[in-house]
Short mmCIF file of C-alpha atoms and ligand atoms in Angstrom, two decimals:
data_model
loop_
_atom_site.label_atom_id
_atom_site.label_comp_id
_atom_site.label_asym_id
_atom_site.label_seq_id
_atom_site.Cartn_x
_atom_site.Cartn_y
_atom_site.Cartn_z
CA UNK A 9 0.00 0.00 0.00
CA UNK A 10 1.31 3.47 -0.86
CA UNK A 11 2.52 5.92 1.75
CA UNK A 12 -0.08 8.06 3.52
CA UNK A 13 0.29 11.79 2.89
CA UNK A 14 -0.43 13.41 6.24
CA UNK A 15 -1.72 16.78 7.35
CA UNK A 16 0.71 19.40 8.63
CA UNK A 17 -0.32 20.88 11.96
CA UNK A 18 2.02 22.97 14.11
CA UNK A 19 5.00 21.73 12.11
CA UNK A 20 4.18 18.03 12.65
CA UNK A 21 2.86 15.60 10.04
CA UNK A 22 -0.35 14.19 11.54
CA UNK A 23 -2.08 10.88 10.69
CA UNK A 24 -5.73 10.65 9.74
CA UNK A 25 -8.26 8.39 8.06
CA UNK A 26 -6.86 7.50 4.61
CA UNK A 27 -8.73 8.69 1.52
CA UNK A 28 -7.81 7.54 -1.99
CA UNK A 29 -7.14 10.24 -4.59
CA UNK A 30 -8.63 8.82 -7.82
CA UNK A 31 -7.54 9.62 -11.37
CA UNK A 32 -10.60 10.78 -13.39
CA UNK A 33 -8.98 9.50 -16.61
CA UNK A 34 -8.72 6.02 -15.13
CA UNK A 35 -10.65 5.25 -11.98
CA UNK A 36 -8.50 2.13 -11.42
CA UNK A 37 -5.51 4.40 -10.84
CA UNK A 38 -5.08 5.59 -7.26
CA UNK A 39 -2.92 8.72 -7.36
CA UNK A 40 -2.14 8.49 -3.66
CA UNK A 41 -3.54 8.13 -0.14
CA UNK A 42 -4.25 11.30 1.81
CA UNK A 43 -5.15 11.79 5.47
CA UNK A 44 -8.55 13.25 6.24
CA UNK A 45 -8.46 15.86 9.01
CA UNK A 46 -11.20 16.11 11.64
CA UNK A 47 -12.82 19.19 13.15
CA UNK A 48 -10.53 18.72 16.21
CA UNK A 49 -7.45 18.65 13.93
CA UNK A 50 -8.67 21.86 12.32
CA UNK A 51 -9.02 23.54 15.70
CA UNK A 52 -5.45 22.47 16.53
CA UNK A 53 -4.25 23.87 13.21
CA UNK A 54 -5.96 27.21 13.93
CA UNK A 55 -4.42 27.30 17.42
CA UNK A 56 -0.98 26.54 15.94
CA UNK A 57 -1.37 29.33 13.38
CA UNK A 58 -2.45 31.73 16.12
CA UNK A 59 0.55 30.82 18.27
CA UNK A 60 2.94 31.23 15.33
CA UNK A 61 1.57 34.61 14.28
CA UNK A 62 3.42 37.04 16.61
CA UNK A 63 6.88 35.80 15.58
CA UNK A 64 6.09 35.35 11.88
CA UNK A 65 4.41 38.75 11.58
CA UNK A 66 7.65 40.32 12.83
CA UNK A 67 9.99 38.00 10.93
CA UNK A 68 12.78 39.51 8.86
CA UNK A 69 12.04 40.35 5.28
CA UNK A 70 14.99 38.31 4.07
CA UNK A 71 13.71 35.19 5.85
CA UNK A 72 10.32 35.49 4.13
CA UNK A 73 11.88 36.36 0.81
CA UNK A 74 14.22 33.36 0.97
CA UNK A 75 11.44 30.87 1.80
CA UNK A 76 9.11 32.09 -0.97
CA UNK A 77 11.95 32.27 -3.47
CA UNK A 78 13.19 28.77 -2.64
CA UNK A 79 9.62 27.48 -3.00
CA UNK A 80 9.30 29.15 -6.42
CA UNK A 81 12.55 27.60 -7.58
CA UNK A 82 11.58 24.10 -6.47
CA UNK A 83 8.12 24.31 -8.06
CA UNK A 84 9.61 25.53 -11.34
CA UNK A 85 12.33 22.87 -11.27
CA UNK A 86 9.67 20.19 -10.71
CA UNK A 87 7.01 21.65 -13.01
CA UNK A 88 6.78 18.56 -15.27
CA UNK A 89 6.35 16.21 -12.31
CA UNK A 90 3.86 18.51 -10.54
CA UNK A 91 2.00 19.12 -13.80
CA UNK A 92 1.72 15.36 -14.29
CA UNK A 93 0.41 14.94 -10.73
CA UNK A 94 -2.13 17.71 -11.39
CA UNK A 95 -3.31 16.14 -14.64
CA UNK A 96 -3.56 12.76 -12.98
CA UNK A 97 -5.67 13.95 -10.07
CA UNK A 98 -7.82 16.61 -11.78
CA UNK A 99 -7.93 15.63 -15.44
CA UNK A 100 -6.46 18.69 -17.19
CA UNK A 101 -4.29 17.74 -20.16
CA UNK A 102 -0.58 17.41 -19.43
CA UNK A 103 0.39 20.71 -21.16
CA UNK A 104 -2.37 22.44 -19.15
CA UNK A 105 -1.14 20.77 -15.96
CA UNK A 106 2.47 21.80 -16.57
CA UNK A 107 1.30 25.31 -17.47
CA UNK A 108 -0.59 25.56 -14.19
CA UNK A 109 2.37 24.27 -12.16
CA UNK A 110 4.59 26.83 -13.89
CA UNK A 111 2.17 29.56 -12.99
CA UNK A 112 2.26 28.47 -9.33
CA UNK A 113 6.05 28.82 -9.36
CA UNK A 114 5.81 32.25 -10.96
CA UNK A 115 3.32 33.36 -8.31
CA UNK A 116 5.70 32.40 -5.49
CA UNK A 117 8.49 34.17 -7.35
CA UNK A 118 6.38 37.32 -7.69
CA UNK A 119 5.49 37.39 -3.98
CA UNK A 120 9.09 36.65 -2.97
CA UNK A 121 9.79 40.01 -4.63
CA UNK A 122 6.79 41.69 -3.06
CA UNK A 123 8.18 40.94 0.42
CA UNK A 124 10.89 43.47 -0.35
CA UNK A 125 8.61 46.03 -1.92
CA UNK A 126 6.04 46.59 0.83
CA UNK A 127 5.83 50.33 1.34
CA UNK A 128 3.72 52.81 3.22
CA UNK A 129 3.01 56.51 2.87
CA UNK A 130 3.76 59.55 4.93
CA UNK A 131 1.53 62.54 4.47
CA UNK A 132 1.26 65.83 6.32
CA UNK A 133 -1.78 66.29 8.53
CA UNK A 134 -4.12 69.18 7.83
CA UNK A 135 -3.06 70.35 11.30
CA UNK A 136 0.35 72.04 11.58
CA UNK A 137 3.43 70.13 12.86
CA UNK A 138 1.70 66.79 12.72
CA UNK A 139 2.74 63.92 10.49
CA UNK A 140 0.71 60.91 9.40
CA UNK A 141 2.09 57.48 8.54
CA UNK A 142 -0.02 55.00 6.63
CA UNK A 143 1.29 51.46 6.87
CA UNK A 144 0.09 47.93 6.14
CA UNK A 145 0.17 45.15 8.73
CA UNK A 146 -0.67 41.45 8.45
CA UNK A 147 -4.25 40.49 9.34
CA UNK A 148 -3.48 37.45 11.53
CA UNK A 149 -4.56 33.87 10.93
CA UNK A 150 -5.77 33.47 7.34
CA UNK A 151 -8.07 30.58 6.43
CA UNK A 152 -7.72 29.41 2.84
CA UNK A 153 -10.42 27.26 1.21
CA UNK A 154 -9.88 26.24 -2.42
CA UNK A 155 -11.83 24.40 -5.15
CA UNK A 156 -10.76 21.39 -7.22
CA UNK A 157 -10.46 22.99 -10.65
CA UNK A 158 -7.08 24.77 -10.22
CA UNK A 159 -5.43 22.49 -7.65
CA UNK A 160 -2.06 24.26 -7.61
CA UNK A 161 -2.56 27.79 -8.99
CA UNK A 162 -5.36 28.85 -6.66
CA UNK A 163 -3.62 27.56 -3.49
CA UNK A 164 -0.45 29.36 -4.71
CA UNK A 165 -2.18 32.67 -5.33
CA UNK A 166 -3.65 32.61 -1.82
CA UNK A 167 -0.80 31.07 0.21
CA UNK A 168 2.02 33.14 -1.35
CA UNK A 169 0.57 36.60 -0.55
CA UNK A 170 -0.70 35.45 2.86
CA UNK A 171 2.85 34.47 3.89
CA UNK A 172 4.49 37.35 2.05
CA UNK A 173 2.66 39.94 4.14
CA UNK A 174 3.33 38.13 7.45
CA UNK A 175 0.13 36.17 8.07
CA UNK A 176 -0.06 32.60 9.26
CA UNK A 177 -2.23 30.11 7.38
CA UNK A 178 -4.68 27.26 7.77
CA UNK A 179 -5.19 25.75 4.32
CA UNK A 180 -8.02 23.43 3.28
CA UNK A 181 -7.88 22.22 -0.33
CA UNK A 182 -10.86 20.57 -2.07
CA UNK A 183 -11.03 16.95 -1.00
CA UNK A 184 -10.97 15.77 -4.63
CA UNK A 185 -7.47 17.16 -5.27
CA UNK A 186 -5.21 16.81 -2.21
CA UNK A 187 -2.11 15.85 -4.25
CA UNK A 188 -0.91 19.25 -5.48
CA UNK A 189 -1.95 20.88 -2.20
CA UNK A 190 0.16 18.45 -0.20
CA UNK A 191 3.09 18.89 -2.60
CA UNK A 192 3.28 22.67 -2.24
CA UNK A 193 2.88 22.52 1.53
CA UNK A 194 5.70 19.98 1.66
CA UNK A 195 7.89 22.26 -0.46
CA UNK A 196 7.17 25.31 1.73
CA UNK A 197 7.77 23.29 4.90
CA UNK A 198 11.16 22.09 3.65
CA UNK A 199 11.99 25.60 2.47
CA UNK A 200 12.18 26.51 6.15
CA UNK A 201 8.81 27.85 7.33
CA UNK A 202 8.72 27.95 11.14
CA UNK A 203 6.32 25.58 12.93
CA UNK A 204 2.66 26.54 12.74
CA UNK A 205 3.07 29.26 10.09
CA UNK A 206 1.43 27.09 7.43
CA UNK A 207 -0.97 24.32 8.40
CA UNK A 208 -2.57 21.84 6.02
CA UNK A 209 -5.94 20.28 6.83
CA UNK A 210 -7.18 18.07 4.02
CA UNK A 211 -10.73 16.84 4.36
CA UNK A 212 -14.38 17.55 3.83
CA UNK A 213 -15.74 21.05 3.42
CA UNK A 214 -18.66 20.23 5.67
CA UNK A 215 -16.25 19.25 8.49
CA UNK A 216 -12.87 20.97 8.06
CA UNK A 217 -14.15 23.99 6.13
CA UNK A 218 -17.03 24.43 8.52
CA UNK A 219 -14.69 24.30 11.54
CA UNK A 220 -12.70 27.12 9.95
CA UNK A 221 -15.84 29.15 9.34
CA UNK A 222 -16.96 28.64 12.94
CA UNK A 223 -13.68 29.77 14.52
CA UNK A 224 -13.30 33.31 15.77
CA UNK A 225 -9.53 32.79 15.64
CA UNK A 226 -9.54 32.77 11.82
CA UNK A 227 -9.15 36.50 11.23
CA UNK A 228 -9.48 36.51 7.46
CA UNK A 229 -10.88 33.91 5.10
CA UNK A 230 -10.22 33.68 1.40
CA UNK A 231 -12.49 31.34 -0.53
CA UNK A 232 -12.81 30.20 -4.12
CA UNK A 233 -15.63 27.86 -5.02
CA UNK A 234 -19.32 27.71 -5.72
CA UNK A 235 -21.73 30.58 -5.05
CA UNK A 236 -23.79 28.79 -2.39
CA UNK A 237 -20.72 27.81 -0.36
CA UNK A 238 -19.45 31.37 -0.78
CA UNK A 239 -22.64 32.69 0.81
CA UNK A 240 -22.09 30.41 3.81
CA UNK A 241 -18.58 31.79 4.16
CA UNK A 242 -19.97 35.33 4.08
CA UNK A 243 -22.67 34.66 6.69
CA UNK A 244 -20.30 32.86 9.06
CA UNK A 245 -17.64 35.56 8.67
CA UNK A 246 -19.97 38.45 9.38
CA UNK A 247 -20.97 36.77 12.66
CA UNK A 248 -17.38 36.87 13.93
CA UNK A 249 -16.33 40.20 12.31
CA UNK A 250 -13.92 38.40 10.01
CA UNK A 251 -12.49 39.85 6.84
CA UNK A 252 -13.46 37.67 3.88
CA UNK A 253 -12.89 37.41 0.17
CA UNK A 254 -14.98 35.32 -2.22
CA UNK A 255 -14.30 34.20 -5.79
CA UNK A 256 -17.25 32.25 -7.08
CA UNK A 257 -19.03 31.22 -10.21
CA UNK A 258 -19.42 32.69 -13.66
CA UNK A 259 -21.60 32.54 -16.76
CA UNK A 260 -19.14 34.32 -18.94
CA UNK A 261 -20.20 35.70 -22.31
CA UNK A 262 -18.12 35.88 -25.45
CA UNK A 263 -19.48 38.05 -28.27
CA UNK A 264 -18.69 37.39 -31.92
CA UNK A 265 -19.43 40.36 -34.18
CA UNK A 266 -20.01 40.35 -37.95
CA UNK A 267 -16.62 41.98 -38.53
CA UNK A 268 -14.70 39.28 -36.59
CA UNK A 269 -11.91 37.28 -38.18
CA UNK A 270 -13.60 33.89 -38.47
CA UNK A 271 -10.51 31.84 -37.57
CA UNK A 272 -9.80 33.97 -34.51
CA UNK A 273 -13.45 33.72 -33.48
CA UNK A 274 -13.56 29.93 -33.73
CA UNK A 275 -10.31 29.40 -31.86
CA UNK A 276 -11.15 31.96 -29.18
CA UNK A 277 -14.55 30.40 -28.50
CA UNK A 278 -13.33 26.79 -28.68
CA UNK A 279 -10.61 27.55 -26.15
CA UNK A 280 -12.81 29.69 -23.89
CA UNK A 281 -15.62 27.19 -23.73
CA UNK A 282 -14.01 23.77 -23.83
CA UNK A 283 -10.35 23.78 -22.83
CA UNK A 284 -9.63 22.50 -19.32
CA UNK A 285 -12.87 20.57 -19.98
CA UNK A 286 -14.85 23.80 -19.48
CA UNK A 287 -14.09 23.54 -15.77
CA UNK A 288 -12.84 27.06 -15.32
CA UNK A 289 -14.70 29.82 -13.55
CA UNK A 290 -13.58 32.04 -16.46
CA UNK A 291 -14.78 29.63 -19.17
CA UNK A 292 -17.34 31.13 -21.52
CA UNK A 293 -20.55 29.23 -21.85
CA UNK A 294 -22.66 31.92 -23.58
CA UNK A 295 -21.56 32.62 -27.15
CA UNK A 296 -23.43 35.69 -28.38
CA UNK A 297 -23.24 35.99 -32.16
CA UNK A 298 -24.55 38.70 -34.50
CA UNK A 299 -26.72 37.70 -37.45
CA UNK A 300 -24.33 38.42 -40.32
CA UNK A 301 -21.66 35.94 -39.22
CA UNK A 302 -23.89 33.54 -37.28
CA UNK A 303 -24.34 30.67 -39.74
CA UNK A 304 -20.79 30.44 -41.04
CA UNK A 305 -19.39 30.85 -37.51
CA UNK A 306 -21.62 28.11 -36.13
CA UNK A 307 -20.68 25.75 -38.98
CA UNK A 308 -16.96 26.34 -38.44
CA UNK A 309 -17.20 26.08 -34.65
CA UNK A 310 -19.26 22.87 -34.82
CA UNK A 311 -16.57 21.36 -37.05
CA UNK A 312 -13.85 22.36 -34.58
CA UNK A 313 -15.80 20.99 -31.60
CA UNK A 314 -16.59 17.72 -33.41
CA UNK A 315 -12.86 17.19 -33.93
CA UNK A 316 -11.75 18.01 -30.39
CA UNK A 317 -9.79 15.03 -29.13
CA UNK A 318 -11.23 13.82 -25.83
CA UNK A 319 -9.04 11.40 -23.94
CA UNK A 320 -6.77 10.46 -21.06
CA UNK A 321 -5.30 13.66 -19.64
CA UNK A 322 -1.79 12.22 -19.86
CA UNK A 323 -2.00 10.99 -23.47
CA UNK A 324 -0.15 12.99 -26.06
CA UNK A 325 -2.56 14.78 -28.37
CA UNK A 326 -5.48 14.89 -25.94
CA UNK A 327 -7.15 18.30 -26.18
CA UNK A 328 -9.95 17.73 -23.68
CA UNK A 329 -9.37 15.65 -20.56
CA UNK A 330 -12.10 13.94 -18.53
CA UNK A 331 -14.65 15.64 -16.31
CA UNK A 332 -13.39 15.67 -12.73
CA UNK A 333 -15.75 13.06 -11.24
CA UNK A 334 -19.01 11.20 -11.58
CA UNK A 335 -21.13 13.81 -9.83
CA UNK A 336 -19.83 16.67 -12.02
CA UNK A 337 -20.40 14.48 -15.10
CA UNK A 338 -23.99 13.86 -13.97
CA UNK A 339 -24.47 17.60 -13.53
CA UNK A 340 -23.14 18.27 -17.06
CA UNK A 341 -25.36 15.58 -18.61
CA UNK A 342 -28.35 16.85 -16.67
CA UNK A 343 -27.85 20.36 -18.07
CA UNK A 344 -27.51 18.93 -21.59
CA UNK A 345 -30.94 17.31 -21.12
CA UNK A 346 -32.31 20.59 -19.73
CA UNK A 347 -30.97 22.44 -22.80
CA UNK A 348 -32.71 19.99 -25.13
CA UNK A 349 -35.97 20.20 -23.24
CA UNK A 350 -35.81 24.01 -23.27
CA UNK A 351 -35.72 23.92 -27.08
CA UNK A 352 -32.04 24.63 -27.76
CA UNK A 353 -30.54 22.71 -30.65
CA UNK A 354 -27.70 20.33 -29.72
CA UNK A 355 -25.58 20.45 -32.87
CA UNK A 356 -22.63 18.44 -31.68
CA UNK A 357 -21.42 16.32 -28.75
CA UNK A 358 -23.05 15.99 -25.37
CA UNK A 359 -22.71 12.23 -24.99
CA UNK A 360 -20.61 10.27 -22.52
CA UNK A 361 -17.86 8.45 -24.40
CA UNK A 362 -15.65 5.53 -23.46
CA UNK A 363 -11.91 5.19 -23.79
CA UNK A 364 -9.50 2.32 -23.05
CA UNK A 365 -9.62 3.11 -19.32
CA UNK A 366 -12.69 3.77 -17.15
CA UNK A 367 -12.98 7.55 -16.83
CA UNK A 368 -15.45 10.43 -16.92
CA UNK A 369 -15.28 11.32 -20.61
CA UNK A 370 -17.78 13.70 -22.17
CA UNK A 371 -17.82 14.84 -25.80
CA UNK A 372 -17.97 18.68 -25.65
CA UNK A 373 -21.51 19.90 -26.32
CA UNK A 374 -22.51 22.85 -28.48
CA UNK A 375 -26.05 24.19 -28.49
CA UNK A 376 -27.43 26.70 -30.99
CA UNK A 377 -30.74 28.60 -31.07
CA UNK A 378 -30.45 29.18 -27.33
CA UNK A 379 -31.97 32.20 -25.64
CA UNK A 380 -30.48 34.10 -22.75
CA UNK A 381 -33.49 33.19 -20.60
CA UNK A 382 -32.91 29.42 -20.75
CA UNK A 383 -31.47 27.76 -17.66
CA UNK A 384 -28.44 26.63 -19.71
CA UNK A 385 -27.72 30.33 -20.30
CA UNK A 386 -28.31 31.47 -16.73
CA UNK A 387 -26.89 28.75 -14.46
CA UNK A 388 -23.26 27.75 -14.20
CA UNK A 389 -22.80 24.24 -15.64
CA UNK A 390 -19.02 24.01 -15.08
CA UNK A 391 -18.39 21.55 -17.89
CA UNK A 392 -17.65 21.45 -21.63
CA UNK A 393 -21.07 22.79 -22.62
CA UNK A 394 -21.66 26.06 -24.50
CA UNK A 395 -24.65 27.63 -26.19
CA UNK A 396 -24.88 30.08 -29.06
CA UNK A 397 -27.35 32.95 -28.73
CA UNK A 398 -28.19 34.78 -31.96
CA UNK A 399 -28.56 38.58 -31.74
CA UNK A 400 -29.19 41.38 -34.24
CA UNK A 401 -26.34 43.77 -33.54
CA UNK A 402 -23.65 44.93 -31.11
CA UNK A 403 -26.12 46.80 -28.90
CA UNK A 404 -28.21 43.66 -28.38
CA UNK A 405 -25.05 41.61 -27.89
CA UNK A 406 -23.82 43.92 -25.13
CA UNK A 407 -27.21 43.98 -23.38
CA UNK A 408 -27.38 40.16 -23.55
CA UNK A 409 -23.85 39.73 -22.26
CA UNK A 410 -24.59 41.92 -19.24
CA UNK A 411 -27.96 40.25 -18.56
CA UNK A 412 -26.67 37.74 -15.99
CA UNK A 413 -26.30 37.59 -12.24
CA UNK A 414 -22.57 36.91 -12.69
CA UNK A 415 -19.73 39.22 -13.74
CA UNK A 416 -16.37 37.47 -13.79
CA UNK A 417 -14.96 37.58 -17.32
CA UNK A 418 -16.35 38.75 -20.68
CA UNK A 419 -14.93 38.60 -24.19
CA UNK A 420 -15.52 40.04 -27.62
CA UNK A 421 -14.15 39.02 -31.01
CA UNK A 422 -14.12 41.96 -33.39
CA UNK A 423 -11.84 43.92 -35.71
CA UNK A 424 -13.63 47.14 -34.79
CA UNK A 425 -11.74 49.48 -32.50
CA UNK A 426 -15.00 51.30 -31.81
CA UNK A 427 -16.83 48.21 -30.52
CA UNK A 428 -13.78 46.83 -28.72
CA UNK A 429 -13.33 50.11 -26.87
CA UNK A 430 -17.02 50.43 -26.06
CA UNK A 431 -17.15 46.84 -24.79
CA UNK A 432 -14.13 47.27 -22.53
CA UNK A 433 -15.88 50.20 -20.88
CA UNK A 434 -19.37 48.77 -20.69
CA UNK A 435 -19.00 45.04 -19.99
CA UNK A 436 -20.15 44.37 -16.43
CA UNK A 437 -17.28 42.03 -15.64
CA UNK A 438 -14.09 42.10 -13.62
CA UNK A 439 -11.98 41.01 -16.58
CA UNK A 440 -12.50 41.79 -20.27
CA UNK A 441 -10.80 40.13 -23.23
CA UNK A 442 -10.69 41.40 -26.81
CA UNK A 443 -9.85 38.74 -29.41
CA UNK A 444 -8.63 36.46 -26.62
CA UNK A 445 -10.18 33.58 -24.67
CA UNK A 446 -12.12 34.62 -21.55
CA UNK A 447 -9.76 32.50 -19.43
CA UNK A 448 -6.04 33.13 -19.09
CA UNK A 449 -5.23 36.02 -16.77
CA UNK A 450 -1.51 36.60 -16.08
CA UNK A 451 -0.20 35.90 -12.59
CA UNK A 452 0.87 39.50 -11.89
CA UNK A 453 -2.40 41.34 -12.60
CA UNK A 454 -5.62 41.52 -10.60
CA UNK A 455 -8.08 38.66 -10.84
CA UNK A 456 -11.72 38.90 -9.79
CA UNK A 457 -15.24 39.76 -10.78
CA UNK A 458 -18.40 41.67 -10.02
CA UNK A 459 -21.99 40.89 -9.05
CA UNK A 460 -22.49 37.30 -7.80
CA UNK A 461 -19.04 36.23 -9.02
CA UNK A 462 -16.90 37.90 -6.41
CA UNK A 463 -16.88 39.74 -3.14
CA UNK A 464 -14.05 41.71 -1.60
CA UNK A 465 -10.69 42.89 -2.93
CA UNK A 466 -9.03 41.44 -6.02
CA UNK A 467 -6.61 38.53 -5.89
CA UNK A 468 -3.14 38.32 -7.46
CA UNK A 469 -0.46 40.85 -8.23
CA UNK A 470 0.02 43.92 -6.07
CA UNK A 471 -3.73 44.14 -5.52
CA UNK A 472 -3.45 41.11 -3.20
CA UNK A 473 -2.11 43.39 -0.47
CA UNK A 474 -5.59 44.82 -0.03
CA UNK A 475 -6.96 41.57 1.39
CA UNK A 476 -3.91 40.15 3.12
CA UNK A 477 -3.06 43.29 5.09
CA UNK A 478 -4.83 45.83 7.27
CA UNK A 479 -4.06 49.50 6.95
CA UNK A 480 -2.90 51.51 9.96
CA UNK A 481 -2.99 55.31 10.12
CA UNK A 482 -0.58 56.64 12.78
CA UNK A 483 -0.08 60.27 13.90
CA UNK A 484 2.95 61.94 15.43
CA UNK A 485 3.02 65.48 16.71
CA UNK A 486 6.32 67.30 16.49
CA UNK A 487 5.38 68.77 19.86
P1 LIG B 5 -17.49 24.22 -3.71
O1 LIG B 5 -18.07 25.51 -3.29
O2 LIG B 5 -18.30 23.01 -3.58
O3 LIG B 5 -16.16 23.92 -2.90
C1 LIG B 5 -15.14 24.86 -2.75
C2 LIG B 5 -14.41 24.57 -1.45
O4 LIG B 5 -15.30 24.82 -0.36
C3 LIG B 5 -13.97 23.11 -1.32
O5 LIG B 5 -12.72 23.07 -0.67
C4 LIG B 5 -15.06 22.53 -0.45
O6 LIG B 5 -14.67 21.37 0.25
C5 LIG B 5 -15.33 23.69 0.50
N1 LIG B 5 -16.59 23.61 1.22
C6 LIG B 5 -17.71 22.90 0.88
N2 LIG B 5 -18.66 23.06 1.84
C7 LIG B 5 -18.13 23.87 2.80
C8 LIG B 5 -18.62 24.38 4.03
N3 LIG B 5 -19.82 24.12 4.51
N4 LIG B 5 -17.81 25.18 4.74
C9 LIG B 5 -16.58 25.50 4.29
N5 LIG B 5 -16.05 25.01 3.15
C10 LIG B 5 -16.83 24.22 2.39
O7 LIG B 5 -16.94 24.43 -5.19
P2 LIG B 5 -16.17 23.36 -6.10
O8 LIG B 5 -14.95 22.84 -5.43
O9 LIG B 5 -17.17 22.40 -6.60
O10 LIG B 5 -15.61 24.31 -7.26
C11 LIG B 5 -16.35 24.64 -8.34
C12 LIG B 5 -16.85 26.06 -8.18
O11 LIG B 5 -15.78 26.96 -7.94
C13 LIG B 5 -17.51 26.57 -9.42
O12 LIG B 5 -18.75 27.14 -9.11
C14 LIG B 5 -16.54 27.62 -9.96
O13 LIG B 5 -17.12 28.62 -10.71
C15 LIG B 5 -15.92 28.13 -8.73
N6 LIG B 5 -14.62 28.69 -9.02
C16 LIG B 5 -14.48 30.06 -9.01
C17 LIG B 5 -13.30 30.68 -9.32
C18 LIG B 5 -13.17 32.15 -9.25
O14 LIG B 5 -12.06 32.63 -9.10
N7 LIG B 5 -14.23 32.92 -9.35
C19 LIG B 5 -12.12 29.88 -9.70
C20 LIG B 5 -12.35 28.47 -9.66
C21 LIG B 5 -13.56 27.92 -9.33
P3 LIG B 5 -14.78 19.87 -0.37
O15 LIG B 5 -15.19 20.02 -1.79
O16 LIG B 5 -13.45 19.32 -0.21
O17 LIG B 5 -15.79 19.16 0.45
#
């Protein structure tokens, strides 16, 4: 039997009930065995983080810089191996897995630099002979709860800034993908983090996550996941006056205008909707197309989607890996049935397919003749399912794209500077893409959305300081 990967609490690796991490490309393949933490373990982890906070918050900049930098170097040196682990446990294709591991390394590298760049402001008071200093301080114990769809990048973009700014951490990854989470915690631990600064509690959201939500000693909580869980985080956090940050779902539009370059349009939409098996919060599932280009665009896109190679995430040439698990596959298939019953036209895909190994394979589904009122256009499916909505002109396209409760990412494919510029200003989304897929935000720029997609400050880049620090305004009188 393979070695048990244990939780890290107060600097010690702690046993727990073993849970198998299953490969969605081949359910006979057990990626590894991971210890499940209990609510009591979680409380110990929070206590350890609280005890470690005073020293870590005052630790030398060079110590923090060295640990984050060493972590970045190890992740980048091991990016193929970590990318393979990611693809094996989550189902992204190997190039996508390696790309995500690389991004995690780059994030640690960025925040290693940010340790040395933290600055404040001094301003004169409106009163004479009085000076004001504005500084940033760490928040305290940060709880980190992450989803399964970016098993290494999302933990990296929360853990790196939390540690950079002097916070201590209790980290709970999604139970489906403990492998990458354990690997980066192991790397950080060996890079020299003092005991209790970073604690790993793998396990169920309803147990471990809930224990974090219930604790008044978690001073800030950063969450990425579904909207309903996000609301629980918000309610629990308000009760204990905790700072919180939510990144949640999306129903991202991509507009294709008559003047678009057809090839660019097809590739942009195919990538936005179906790559990473459509399991990205920034994936676009509403394709809003103006009349003049509609028929030829749909024909070309259907051809591209029909030829997408669905297969084992680790096989060379696979473009679309499996869905992450049986329950997500059921959800995808259920929405495909809903789309049909609502009167949308399924032009290609949508059926479960088999490969040489037992896995959760779904042929990407493309609907046409959808309306923006259908459930498939309003609710997040989180799979390789997209629908085309036909509109008359740019004005209707913009109104349709904004007619959603979400507001994460929005795209437009056009050769018109006028429409591109107007769309950038008027799209109700946190991130806007012109002639580019709706997913794919660099690691050094802000990430986040509006409306039901996000709450609180942006993640990533220098904007991360907003959540992971508190501002202090201090006065001195010259006497
Ligand atoms: P969930 O909301 O189900 O889970 C997210 C995390 O919350 C998991 O670690 C989960 O634990 C945990 N959790 C579940 N219940 C509780 C609870 N009661 N208390 C505390 N924590 C809990 O989302 P998924 O993992 O299914 O991820 C998919 C969702 O994430 C999609 O809706 C997607 O749009 C969104 N997402 C948003 C992104 C963004 O930046 N906006 C980026 C990526 C994904 P466990 O699952 O282990 O039980």
